[in-house]
Every structure is written in structure tokens, then in C-alpha cells.
C-alpha positions as a LaTeX table, in Angstrom:
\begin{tabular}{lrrr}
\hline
Residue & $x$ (\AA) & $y$ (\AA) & $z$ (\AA) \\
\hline
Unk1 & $-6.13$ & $-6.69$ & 32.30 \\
Unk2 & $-8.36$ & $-5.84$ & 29.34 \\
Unk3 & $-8.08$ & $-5.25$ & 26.04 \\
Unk4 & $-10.57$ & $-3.03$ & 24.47 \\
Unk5 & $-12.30$ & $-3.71$ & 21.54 \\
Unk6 & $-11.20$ & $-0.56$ & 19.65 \\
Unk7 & $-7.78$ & $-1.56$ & 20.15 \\
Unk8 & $-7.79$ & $-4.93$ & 19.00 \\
Unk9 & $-9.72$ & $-3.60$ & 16.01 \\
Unk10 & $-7.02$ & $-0.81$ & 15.64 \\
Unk11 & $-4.30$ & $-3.40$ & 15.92 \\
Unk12 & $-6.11$ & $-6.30$ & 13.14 \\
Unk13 & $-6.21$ & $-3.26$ & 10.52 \\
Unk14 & $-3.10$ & $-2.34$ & 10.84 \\
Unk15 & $-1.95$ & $-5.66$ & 10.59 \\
Unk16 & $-4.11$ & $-6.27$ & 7.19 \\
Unk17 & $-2.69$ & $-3.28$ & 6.11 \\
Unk18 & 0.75 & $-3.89$ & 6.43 \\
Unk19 & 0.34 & $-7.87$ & 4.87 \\
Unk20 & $-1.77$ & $-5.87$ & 1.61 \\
Unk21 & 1.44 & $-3.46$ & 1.77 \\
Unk22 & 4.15 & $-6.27$ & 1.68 \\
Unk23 & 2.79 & $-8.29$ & $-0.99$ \\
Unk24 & 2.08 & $-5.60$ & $-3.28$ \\
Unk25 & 5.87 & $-5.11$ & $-3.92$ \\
Unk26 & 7.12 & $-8.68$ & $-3.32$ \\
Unk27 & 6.68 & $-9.36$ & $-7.18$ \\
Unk28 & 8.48 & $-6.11$ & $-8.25$ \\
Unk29 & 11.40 & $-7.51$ & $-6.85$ \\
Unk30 & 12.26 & $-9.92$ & $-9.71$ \\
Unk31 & 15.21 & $-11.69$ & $-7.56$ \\
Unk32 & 15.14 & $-15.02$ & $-10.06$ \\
Unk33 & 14.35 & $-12.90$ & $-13.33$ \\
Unk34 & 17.27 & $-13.44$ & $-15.76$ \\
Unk35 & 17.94 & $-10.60$ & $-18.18$ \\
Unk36 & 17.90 & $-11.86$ & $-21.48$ \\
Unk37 & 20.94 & $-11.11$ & $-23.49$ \\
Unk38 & 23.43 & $-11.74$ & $-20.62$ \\
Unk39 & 26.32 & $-13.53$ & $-21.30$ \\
Unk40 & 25.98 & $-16.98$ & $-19.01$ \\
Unk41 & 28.74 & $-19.54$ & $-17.89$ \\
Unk42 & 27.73 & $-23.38$ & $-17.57$ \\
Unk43 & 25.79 & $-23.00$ & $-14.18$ \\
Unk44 & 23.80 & $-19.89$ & $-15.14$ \\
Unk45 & 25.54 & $-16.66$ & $-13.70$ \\
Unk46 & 26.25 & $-13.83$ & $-15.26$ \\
Unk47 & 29.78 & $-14.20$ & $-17.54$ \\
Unk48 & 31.44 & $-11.13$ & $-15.54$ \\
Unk49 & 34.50 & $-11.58$ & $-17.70$ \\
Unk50 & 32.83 & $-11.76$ & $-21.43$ \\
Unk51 & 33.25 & $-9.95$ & $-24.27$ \\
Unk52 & 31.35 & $-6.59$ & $-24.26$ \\
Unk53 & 28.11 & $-6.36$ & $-25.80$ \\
Unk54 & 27.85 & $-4.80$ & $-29.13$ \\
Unk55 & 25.18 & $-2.57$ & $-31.36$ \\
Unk56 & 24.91 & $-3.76$ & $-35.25$ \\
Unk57 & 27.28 & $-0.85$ & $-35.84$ \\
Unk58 & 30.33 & $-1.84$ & $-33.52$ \\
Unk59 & 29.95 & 0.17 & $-30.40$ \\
Unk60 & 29.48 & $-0.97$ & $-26.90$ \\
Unk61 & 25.91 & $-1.70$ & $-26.23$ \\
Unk62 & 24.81 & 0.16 & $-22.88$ \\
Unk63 & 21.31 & $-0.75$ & $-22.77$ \\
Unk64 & 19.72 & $-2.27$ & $-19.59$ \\
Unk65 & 19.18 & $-1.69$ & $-16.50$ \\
Unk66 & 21.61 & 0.68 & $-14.55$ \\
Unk67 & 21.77 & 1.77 & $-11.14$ \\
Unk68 & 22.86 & 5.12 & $-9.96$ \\
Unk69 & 24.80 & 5.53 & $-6.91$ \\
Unk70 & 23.19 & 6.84 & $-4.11$ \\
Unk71 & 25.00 & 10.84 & $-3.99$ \\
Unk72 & 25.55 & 10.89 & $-7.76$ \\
Unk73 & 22.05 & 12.07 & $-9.12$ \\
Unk74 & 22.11 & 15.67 & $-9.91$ \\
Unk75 & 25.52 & 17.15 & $-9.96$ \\
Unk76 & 29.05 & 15.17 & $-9.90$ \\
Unk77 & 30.74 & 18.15 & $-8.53$ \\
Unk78 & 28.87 & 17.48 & $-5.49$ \\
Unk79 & 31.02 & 14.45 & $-4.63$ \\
Unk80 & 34.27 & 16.87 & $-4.64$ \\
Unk81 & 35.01 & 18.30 & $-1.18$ \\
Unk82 & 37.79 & 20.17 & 0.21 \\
Unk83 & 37.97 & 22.54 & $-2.86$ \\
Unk84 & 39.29 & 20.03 & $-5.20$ \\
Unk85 & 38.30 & 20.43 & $-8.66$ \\
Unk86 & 36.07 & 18.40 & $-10.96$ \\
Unk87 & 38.27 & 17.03 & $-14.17$ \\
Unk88 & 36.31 & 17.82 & $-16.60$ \\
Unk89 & 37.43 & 17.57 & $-20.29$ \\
Unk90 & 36.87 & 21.64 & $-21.41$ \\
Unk91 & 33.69 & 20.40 & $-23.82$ \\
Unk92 & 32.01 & 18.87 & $-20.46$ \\
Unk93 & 33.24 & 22.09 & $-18.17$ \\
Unk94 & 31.85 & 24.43 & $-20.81$ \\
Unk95 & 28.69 & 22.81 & $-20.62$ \\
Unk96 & 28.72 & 22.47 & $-16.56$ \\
Unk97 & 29.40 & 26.29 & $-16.73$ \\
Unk98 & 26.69 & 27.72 & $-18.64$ \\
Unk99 & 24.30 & 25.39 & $-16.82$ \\
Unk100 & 25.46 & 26.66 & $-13.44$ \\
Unk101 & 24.98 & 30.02 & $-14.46$ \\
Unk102 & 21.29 & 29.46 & $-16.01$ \\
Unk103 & 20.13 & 27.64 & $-13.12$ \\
Unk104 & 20.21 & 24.05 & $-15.59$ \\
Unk105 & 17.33 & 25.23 & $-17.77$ \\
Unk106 & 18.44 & 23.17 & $-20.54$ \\
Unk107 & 19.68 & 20.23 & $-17.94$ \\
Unk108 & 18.21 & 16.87 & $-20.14$ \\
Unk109 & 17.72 & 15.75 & $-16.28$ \\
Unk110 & 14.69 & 18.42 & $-15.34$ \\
Unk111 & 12.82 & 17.11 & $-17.76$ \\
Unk112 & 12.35 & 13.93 & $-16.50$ \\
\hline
\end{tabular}
């Protein structure tokens, strides 16, 4: 049985490809990066049970990296099924409301 020469060709580029395509994003991964202003213990992990980070004026720092939840990136009432309700404080619902009825034109999310 032969192999043509096309396909081996076919099969080398795609090959090259795919090694170009992997190491591109093996250094975005950053596994051994450590954030800087982490609380540590002794061996080097993250302190999971220090004090919470503060700003010069007293409230809880929430810089950093943050990871959304896969589901939870446009609209929280999405994640209520069964015709529950959302508990919204009436400030938030207010806010949800007018939204909702002006198709989020003033959403700080479209216009990221």
C-alpha cells in the first residue's frame, strides 16, 4: 500500500500547525506564576484562611483576578428556573426592571 505524496505533505502541515498552535498558548497559562500580594503559609500556598485584604481606606480589597462561572455572564435571573423569583434587594430589582424593559441600553456590561 502507498502513501501519496500529497498526503504525507497534507499530514506534516497539519502536524506543524498544530505544534505552532500548542506552544503559542503554553506560556499564557502561568501555572507556577504567584500573584503578588497573596497571603502565603510557610511552604508557599495561598493562606486560604487569612485576614481579608484591605484598601488604604478600610474596605475589602477585591482587586485581582476573578473568574466568572460558566452560566452567570449576562443575566442572574437566568440561573432561576421553575418560576422562582430572583431576591433582589428593591434598589437592584428597580434597576433589573428598567433594564429589561430598555433592552439593557445602559447595561455597564454592553460596553465592554
Amino acid at each position: 500500500m502507498q502513501i501519496s505524496a500529497n498526503r504525507i505533505s497534507a499530514v506534516t502541515i497539519a502536524l506543524v500547525v498544530l505544534l505552532f498552535v500548542t506552544a503559542l498558548s503554553a506560556p499564557a497559562q502561568w501555572l507556577n506564576f504567584p500573584t503578588p500580594g497573596i497571603p502565603r503559609t510557610p511552604d508557599g500556598e495561598p493562606d486560604l484562611f487569612a485576614p481579608t485584604p484591605r484598601t488604604p481606606d478600610g474596605q475589602p480589597d477585591m482587586s485581582g483576578v476573578w473568574m466568572v462561572p460558566s452560566g452567570i455572564t449576562q443575566d442572574i435571573a437566568d440561573l432561576v428556573k421553575d418560576g422562582k423569583e430572583v431576591p433582589f434587594q428593591p434598589w437592584a430589582e428597580d434597576i433589573f426592571n428598567e433594564r429589561r424593559a430598555n433592552n439593557s441600553r445602559n447595561d455597564p456590561n454592553i460596553h465592554c
